[in-house]
Amino acid sequence: MSLRAGAAIVGVAESDLGEVGPGFTPLDLIGQATSRALDDAGLEKVDVDGLFSASAYYHMPTLSVGEYLGIRPRYSDATNMGGSSFVSHLFHAASAINAGFCEVALIAYGSTQRSASGRLVSGSEALPYEAPYKPRYPVSAYALAASRHMHEYGTTREQLAEVAVAAREWAKLNPKAFMRDHLSVEDVIDSRMVSSPLSILDCCLVTDGGGAALVTSAERARYLAKAPAYLLGAGEAHWHRNISQMPDLTTSAAAESGPRAYEMARLGPEDMDVVMLYDAFTINTVLFLEDLGFCEKGEGGPFVSGDRISPGGELAVNTNGGGLSYNHPGMYGLLLLIEAVRQLRGECGECQVADTNLALVHGNGGVLSSQVTAILGSEETL
Amino acid sequence: MAEDVAAVGAPAEVYRSYLKKGKLGFQRCRGCRSAIFYPRVLCPVCGSASFAWEESGGGGTVYATTAVYHRDREPHNVALVDLEEGFRMMSRIEGVPVEEVEVGMEVAFAVREEDGEPAAVFVPVAKTGEG
């Protein structure tokens, strides 16, 4: 049984983003995003019978979200493997819909980490074989990967900075982006070092924000308000929890999740019009472009250089400005999906990539740990 | 002589007891001969539950490295070290300025007390001339 084009995303919305102010809770943002996503889809709350969420705030997130929204799901999935969870939720929701266990699934997330503390809120336990050495999580883990990539392939800090600059060029075109001032490679190199070789501008933003996505069967999707974004392929993989257990710091499990998604979709990287990669740090974009087959292993540095992933470049990557410049509310995976759906619908204003019919979304979670790839297509691709 | 893993106690406790004696303990699977770190009760490579503790010779190579910066104090190193026996661990390279720690550097095990607990750290191996 294939999942290919069996389900589609039919409604998407962000909550308010950036800095929402004191007092608002993550559940408030989930409520806001859900209300907007239902309007976007032309669905009612009573239609929702499947609920998917992950959180650093709520120990049993689907219970908290279900209660707040007044949704009584018959299918509930609180899978948490970090920021990729929401791409995984899409995969799992499509599976449940295909199997007949629910008909309309809500995937929801919210975070007030900027207003609450200005720091990443993490529910992570201490890792006993790493904690004594005081890495700064998660950045030090990504810094270790960057150090290895530089050693093996000659990747430079300038090339990593190109990722941040390209993200900023997209963000300049996106009114919802949190950071829209001009940014140069030199600005990134000269910014405060956090965990070498990554400086503060190699790191994603810390913002408030949330989102909601509604998923239903392809049959039902055709009768709703907006053009469906069909799930054509999905794959997930994870190999480690501690960065010290990652087999090869220059190759992530995206090298498995990607091919799984391509195989289901019967497509390859060369077919993608828009590529949304979870850019928690600049090294992520380099690794995922390699692992997902957009360039050879080790060629990610040159690939991102010379404005090739900027607006008007050879490959449209992170067209909202990414976690680096648009928004990154702790876990970012749902916002990747939202942008991909809007690109397929042609709703992205100045960020719109012409003739977009296929979008790849790649979620990352933990410390390069969980990797989830989804391929979305418009009606034309069926 | 290798001891049976089940006979000597909880994996984390045995590791700690090695460190308290100034030694770096790791496990080796009797099934597939893989070196295992961190310590467990099941081999993550082949699934065997039969493996034994061994003492590492302490020689290793820096696999990856970062310097963690602070607003109010000097940066500290965090590194991943590949031990000669075939396992990898997170640690810290001491005795050299943080930005001089390099991937590929040869290092040797030492014990330090960290928040009242013994911790494995590494120091660069001094380069010596021929003969």
XYZ file of C-alpha atoms in Angstrom:
513
model
C 0.000 0.000 0.000
C 1.503 3.294 -1.028
C 0.874 6.578 0.667
C 1.655 8.453 -2.530
C -0.945 11.214 -3.028
C -3.347 9.546 -0.609
C -3.499 12.610 1.617
C -2.953 16.338 1.289
C -2.342 19.416 3.379
C -5.451 21.565 2.954
C -5.009 24.357 5.481
C -1.989 26.103 6.954
C -1.343 29.108 9.161
C 1.209 30.618 11.480
C 0.269 32.156 14.803
C 1.622 35.611 15.537
C 5.385 35.380 15.248
C 8.518 37.044 16.517
C 7.834 38.440 19.969
C 4.219 38.105 21.064
C 4.657 39.753 24.473
C 4.357 38.566 28.050
C 1.471 36.458 29.247
C 0.677 34.576 26.075
C 1.129 30.835 26.376
C 2.202 28.341 23.722
C -1.393 27.038 23.792
C -2.681 30.535 22.963
C -0.475 30.552 19.862
C -1.671 27.067 18.905
C -5.262 28.284 19.240
C -4.557 31.299 17.056
C -2.820 29.229 14.362
C -5.523 26.553 14.421
C -8.315 29.074 14.004
C -6.525 30.606 11.016
C -5.713 27.222 9.458
C -9.350 26.093 9.705
C -10.402 29.296 7.916
C -7.704 28.703 5.308
C -9.030 25.204 4.612
C -12.724 25.968 4.876
C -13.077 23.372 7.634
C -14.747 23.508 11.045
C -13.157 22.483 14.307
C -15.688 19.641 14.643
C -14.239 18.125 11.472
C -10.912 17.434 13.210
C -10.664 13.856 14.461
C -6.889 13.339 14.456
C -4.469 15.346 16.605
C -0.680 15.608 16.318
C 1.644 17.759 18.432
C 5.057 17.885 20.060
C 6.286 20.388 22.625
C 9.075 21.388 24.967
C 6.416 22.895 27.246
C 3.752 20.237 27.624
C 4.617 16.784 28.854
C 1.557 15.291 27.141
C 1.069 17.764 24.323
C -1.883 16.270 22.448
C -3.797 16.136 25.756
C -3.096 19.804 26.461
C -3.832 20.894 22.886
C -6.983 18.763 22.643
C -8.315 20.152 25.896
C -7.539 23.799 25.065
C -9.062 23.609 21.587
C -11.969 21.388 22.595
C -10.988 18.637 20.198
C -11.685 15.016 21.101
C -9.541 13.056 18.641
C -10.002 9.423 17.782
C -6.365 9.292 16.684
C -3.641 11.031 18.730
C 0.120 11.105 18.136
C 2.588 13.078 20.282
C 5.752 11.737 18.667
C 8.642 13.934 19.763
C 12.005 13.660 18.053
C 12.800 17.348 18.118
C 12.190 19.919 15.425
C 11.555 17.316 12.724
C 8.552 15.970 14.635
C 5.985 17.900 12.623
C 7.199 16.573 9.289
C 6.993 13.146 10.895
C 3.466 14.003 12.055
C 2.511 14.673 8.440
C 3.855 11.235 7.474
C 2.047 9.582 10.390
C -1.180 11.527 9.782
C -1.244 10.500 6.121
C -0.692 6.885 7.225
C -3.567 7.077 9.720
C -5.862 8.725 7.156
C -4.959 6.074 4.564
C -5.727 3.348 7.091
C -9.067 4.931 7.967
C -8.232 5.786 11.576
C -9.005 9.479 11.159
C -10.185 11.778 8.384
C -9.036 15.304 9.252
C -5.765 15.634 11.158
C -4.536 18.770 12.895
C -0.782 19.198 13.389
C -0.133 22.030 15.847
C 2.782 23.714 17.600
C 3.464 26.836 19.622
C 6.318 28.355 21.598
C 6.809 31.574 23.546
C 10.496 31.057 24.143
C 11.485 34.592 23.195
C 8.956 36.386 25.389
C 9.361 33.879 28.222
C 13.128 33.657 28.499
C 14.905 34.667 25.313
C 16.545 31.269 25.289
C 15.810 27.930 23.747
C 13.331 26.088 25.943
C 14.349 22.459 26.061
C 12.787 19.597 27.936
C 15.917 17.545 27.401
C 17.343 15.328 30.089
C 21.064 15.594 30.848
C 23.137 13.182 28.765
C 25.422 11.470 31.305
C 28.368 10.730 28.999
C 28.429 14.245 27.517
C 27.205 16.597 30.256
C 30.502 16.562 32.244
C 32.231 18.320 29.321
C 29.675 21.139 29.219
C 28.894 21.387 25.510
C 26.381 24.161 24.845
C 23.363 22.364 23.464
C 22.479 22.195 20.736
C 25.029 24.500 19.074
C 28.184 22.675 20.178
C 26.997 19.446 18.548
C 26.525 21.215 15.211
C 29.879 22.956 15.691
C 31.558 19.571 16.078
C 29.965 18.450 12.813
C 31.108 21.648 11.122
C 34.679 21.142 12.377
C 34.725 17.655 10.892
C 33.225 18.777 7.581
C 35.850 21.507 7.318
C 38.609 18.993 8.064
C 37.450 16.371 5.569
C 36.238 18.557 2.729
C 37.904 21.930 3.154
C 34.609 23.670 3.857
C 35.233 27.224 5.045
C 33.595 29.636 7.468
C 32.942 31.876 4.467
C 30.961 29.102 2.793
C 28.916 28.551 5.952
C 28.326 32.310 6.107
C 26.976 32.177 2.541
C 24.101 30.061 3.896
C 23.180 32.772 6.398
C 23.487 35.491 3.754
C 21.247 33.596 1.301
C 18.646 33.075 4.026
C 18.751 36.807 4.742
C 18.291 37.677 1.073
C 15.070 35.621 1.079
C 14.014 37.157 4.409
C 14.336 40.647 2.929
C 11.464 39.656 0.611
C 9.287 38.215 3.390
C 7.330 40.714 5.531
C 6.916 38.044 8.227
C 10.661 37.523 8.613
C 12.118 38.560 11.962
C 15.502 39.728 10.592
C 15.470 41.714 7.350
C 18.503 44.020 7.611
C 21.324 43.545 5.130
C 23.817 40.851 6.055
C 27.235 40.169 4.520
C 29.615 37.225 4.744
C 31.937 39.481 6.735
C 29.149 40.300 9.212
C 28.714 36.584 9.904
C 32.453 35.893 10.209
C 32.952 38.891 12.518
C 29.969 38.176 14.776
C 30.398 36.874 18.314
C 31.779 33.331 18.442
C 29.454 30.914 20.238
C 30.931 27.465 19.682
C 33.670 27.491 17.081
C 33.481 27.426 14.116
C 29.891 28.684 14.545
C 29.312 32.322 15.473
C 26.006 33.812 16.582
C 24.977 34.552 12.986
C 25.539 30.897 12.043
C 22.763 30.089 14.537
C 19.000 30.184 14.122
C 16.860 32.844 15.745
C 15.126 32.516 19.084
C 11.565 33.689 18.448
C 8.017 33.093 19.585
C 5.665 31.467 17.153
C 3.475 28.582 16.256
C 1.671 26.979 13.431
C -1.069 24.646 12.382
C -1.568 22.377 9.384
C -4.672 20.402 8.444
C -4.325 17.125 6.591
C -7.094 15.090 5.009
C -7.653 12.451 2.355
C -7.007 13.345 -1.290
C -10.701 12.713 -2.048
C -11.917 15.185 0.553
C -9.125 17.651 -0.187
C -10.520 18.349 -3.663
C -13.700 19.863 -2.218
C -12.054 22.321 0.161
C -11.188 26.013 -0.121
C -7.620 25.940 -1.422
C -5.573 23.894 -3.869
C -4.377 20.772 -2.004
C -0.687 20.111 -1.409
C -0.491 16.353 -1.905
C 1.956 14.267 0.075
C 3.786 12.352 -2.634
C 6.531 10.828 -0.548
C 7.836 10.683 2.995
C 10.677 9.001 4.830
C 12.184 9.161 8.274
C 15.378 7.928 9.899
C 17.368 8.397 13.072
C 20.681 6.928 14.146
C 21.655 8.628 17.420
C 20.646 10.867 20.333
C 24.093 11.948 21.612
C 26.311 13.686 19.056
C 29.159 11.447 20.296
C 27.157 8.466 18.993
C 26.686 9.829 15.460
C 28.592 7.400 13.226
C 29.996 9.983 10.785
C 29.546 13.662 11.612
C 29.584 14.609 7.946
C 26.648 12.369 6.933
C 23.244 12.621 8.569
C 20.388 10.126 8.464
C 18.887 12.365 5.767
C 20.945 10.086 3.492
C 18.276 7.458 4.321
C 15.139 9.547 4.865
C 15.628 11.341 1.544
C 15.885 8.240 -0.665
C 12.862 6.764 1.155
C 10.819 9.843 0.284
C 12.102 9.968 -3.305
C 11.289 6.303 -3.816
C 7.709 6.711 -2.611
C 7.241 9.842 -4.735
C 9.017 8.241 -7.724
C 10.964 11.501 -8.008
C 14.489 12.737 -7.397
C 16.229 15.890 -6.224
C 16.440 17.172 -9.809
C 12.615 17.384 -9.891
C 12.238 19.765 -6.937
C 11.196 23.384 -7.527
C 11.546 24.539 -3.915
C 13.631 23.015 -1.135
C 12.839 23.736 2.506
C 15.663 22.507 4.771
C 15.720 22.758 8.543
C 18.473 25.372 8.985
C 18.974 25.498 12.725
C 22.629 26.248 11.937
C 24.421 27.105 8.710
C 26.118 23.684 8.568
C 22.662 22.041 8.349
C 21.918 23.427 4.916
C 25.296 22.203 3.621
C 24.842 18.706 5.064
C 21.253 18.290 3.906
C 21.936 19.499 0.348
C 24.581 16.768 0.188
C 22.648 14.026 1.969
C 19.490 14.683 -0.068
C 21.400 14.432 -3.348
C 21.441 18.043 -4.538
C 25.241 17.825 -4.715
C 27.976 15.305 -3.979
C 29.165 14.674 -0.430
C 31.707 17.346 0.432
C 30.532 19.725 -2.304
C 27.986 21.541 -0.126
C 30.303 24.461 0.600
C 30.910 25.392 -3.040
C 27.251 24.590 -3.824
C 25.876 27.269 -1.466
C 28.397 29.907 -2.567
C 28.058 32.651 -5.139
C 24.364 33.378 -4.417
C 23.350 29.995 -5.854
C 20.673 29.439 -3.178
C 19.645 33.099 -2.929
C 16.572 34.558 -4.677
C 17.137 34.187 -8.416
C 19.808 31.519 -7.862
C 20.020 28.008 -9.263
C 18.064 26.323 -6.475
C 15.352 27.950 -4.334
C 16.282 26.979 -0.757
C 14.436 28.199 2.344
C 12.330 30.779 0.569
C 10.827 32.212 3.775
C 14.263 33.184 5.113
C 14.627 30.008 7.149
C 15.224 29.453 10.806
C 18.235 31.712 10.381
C 16.308 34.869 9.412
C 12.518 34.259 9.307
C 11.528 32.657 12.614
C 12.671 29.770 14.778
C 10.345 29.171 17.718
C 12.279 26.319 19.342
C 11.012 23.671 16.950
C 10.679 24.843 13.364
C 9.480 21.839 11.346
C 5.859 22.931 11.005
C 6.872 26.311 9.588
C 8.808 24.512 6.831
C 5.615 22.720 5.802
C 3.600 25.938 5.828
C 6.016 27.685 3.465
C 6.129 24.692 1.105
C 2.317 24.581 0.884
C 2.156 28.311 0.162
C 4.788 27.982 -2.556
C 2.709 25.256 -4.242
C -0.363 27.482 -4.041
C 1.491 30.536 -5.342
C 0.807 32.583 -2.197
C 4.328 33.706 -1.343
C 4.343 37.231 -2.716
C 7.849 38.477 -3.399
C 9.290 35.141 -2.202
C 7.215 33.196 -4.719
C 9.189 30.868 -6.966
C 7.538 30.775 -10.400
C 5.844 27.565 -11.562
C 6.325 25.673 -8.317
C 4.714 22.252 -8.450
C 7.068 20.179 -6.298
C 8.528 21.058 -2.918
C 10.852 19.075 -0.702
C 10.580 19.620 3.048
C 13.308 18.291 5.294
C 13.034 18.325 9.074
C 15.904 17.839 11.496
C 15.678 17.203 15.223
C 17.917 16.804 18.239
C 21.606 17.113 17.377
C 21.486 16.134 13.688
C 19.629 13.144 15.127
C 16.194 12.697 13.588
C 15.754 13.313 9.870
C 12.382 13.394 8.141
C 11.841 14.166 4.465
C 8.517 14.905 2.771
C 7.761 15.692 -0.863
C 4.688 17.779 -1.608
C 3.144 18.252 -5.023
C 0.393 20.264 -6.649
C -2.567 18.785 -8.575
C -0.430 18.912 -11.742
C 2.016 16.351 -10.365
C -0.541 13.582 -9.784
C 41.144 -11.123 31.895
C 37.789 -9.952 30.651
C 34.987 -10.055 33.201
C 31.344 -10.811 32.484
C 29.371 -7.606 32.182
C 26.414 -8.822 34.226
C 28.591 -9.986 37.092
C 30.243 -6.639 37.730
C 27.229 -4.353 38.140
C 25.436 -1.474 36.465
C 27.307 -0.246 33.372
C 27.479 3.386 34.519
C 28.780 2.334 37.938
C 31.490 0.114 36.494
C 32.621 2.912 34.167
C 32.812 5.262 37.147
C 34.755 2.735 39.215
C 37.350 2.447 36.433
C 37.714 6.249 36.390
C 38.070 6.357 40.171
C 41.066 4.065 39.759
C 42.476 6.369 37.080
C 41.519 4.008 34.254
C 39.348 4.337 31.151
C 36.991 1.391 30.920
C 35.016 0.345 27.867
C 33.184 -2.772 26.774
C 33.918 -5.230 23.989
C 31.252 -7.464 22.484
C 32.111 -11.152 22.621
C 29.855 -11.718 19.632
C 31.067 -9.236 17.020
C 34.190 -7.911 18.828
C 32.966 -4.295 18.523
C 34.290 -1.824 21.060
C 31.258 -0.341 22.831
C 30.975 3.113 24.368
C 28.977 4.367 26.215
C 28.563 1.273 28.406
C 25.375 -0.805 27.965
C 23.937 -4.258 28.529
C 23.286 -5.039 24.837
C 25.610 -4.639 21.880
C 24.293 -1.842 19.616
C 26.060 -3.435 16.640
C 25.001 -7.112 16.753
C 22.516 -7.285 19.627
C 24.544 -9.734 21.709
C 24.224 -9.497 25.480
C 27.582 -11.180 25.966
C 30.413 -8.744 26.361
C 33.184 -7.800 28.719
C 34.927 -4.806 30.232
C 38.400 -3.876 29.089
C 40.788 -1.093 30.012
C 41.700 1.304 27.216
C 45.325 2.118 26.568
C 44.180 5.744 26.533
C 45.633 6.711 23.153
C 43.349 8.535 20.782
C 42.868 11.038 17.985
C 40.683 14.154 17.944
C 37.756 13.410 15.586
C 35.967 16.766 15.967
C 36.474 19.828 18.132
C 34.804 23.052 19.249
C 35.639 25.891 21.599
C 32.646 27.004 23.648
C 32.723 30.758 24.326
C 31.360 32.604 27.354
C 30.627 36.243 28.041
C 32.332 36.219 31.433
C 35.173 33.691 31.279
C 37.635 31.974 29.012
C 36.387 29.530 26.383
C 36.594 25.798 27.020
C 37.177 22.922 24.632
C 34.739 20.127 23.828
C 36.005 17.354 21.567
C 35.090 13.955 20.235
C 38.002 11.559 20.611
C 38.454 8.294 18.700
C 40.249 5.790 20.927
C 42.702 3.325 19.425
C 40.523 0.415 20.550
C 37.779 1.595 18.183
C 35.310 3.615 20.238
C 34.492 7.316 20.326
C 33.671 9.534 23.296
C 33.028 13.163 24.107
C 35.753 14.749 26.206
C 37.900 17.837 26.648
C 41.428 18.457 25.397
C 43.523 20.119 28.089
C 47.019 21.579 28.198
C 46.713 23.502 24.945
C 44.894 26.756 24.069
C 41.337 25.941 22.909
C 41.771 27.259 19.372
C 44.924 25.165 18.901
C 43.043 21.907 19.329
C 42.826 20.399 15.864
C 41.067 17.507 14.225
C 43.599 14.696 13.836
C 45.653 15.693 16.901
C 47.009 12.737 18.867
C 45.945 12.760 22.507
C 46.239 10.648 25.639
C 43.779 9.913 28.447
C 43.964 11.533 31.899
C 41.526 11.749 34.811
C 40.200 14.993 36.279
C 37.650 15.664 38.943
C 34.582 17.387 37.489
C 31.921 18.624 39.939
C 33.110 16.056 42.475
C 33.082 13.187 39.978
C 35.998 11.674 38.065
C 35.930 12.528 34.357
C 38.013 11.343 31.402
C 39.924 14.149 29.679
C 42.730 14.090 27.130
C 46.038 15.904 26.722
C 48.079 16.265 23.533
C 50.801 13.687 23.032
C 54.150 15.470 22.952
C 55.826 15.106 19.591
C 59.138 13.328 20.002
C 62.008 12.957 17.560
C 63.044 9.752 15.825
C 64.663 7.119 18.077
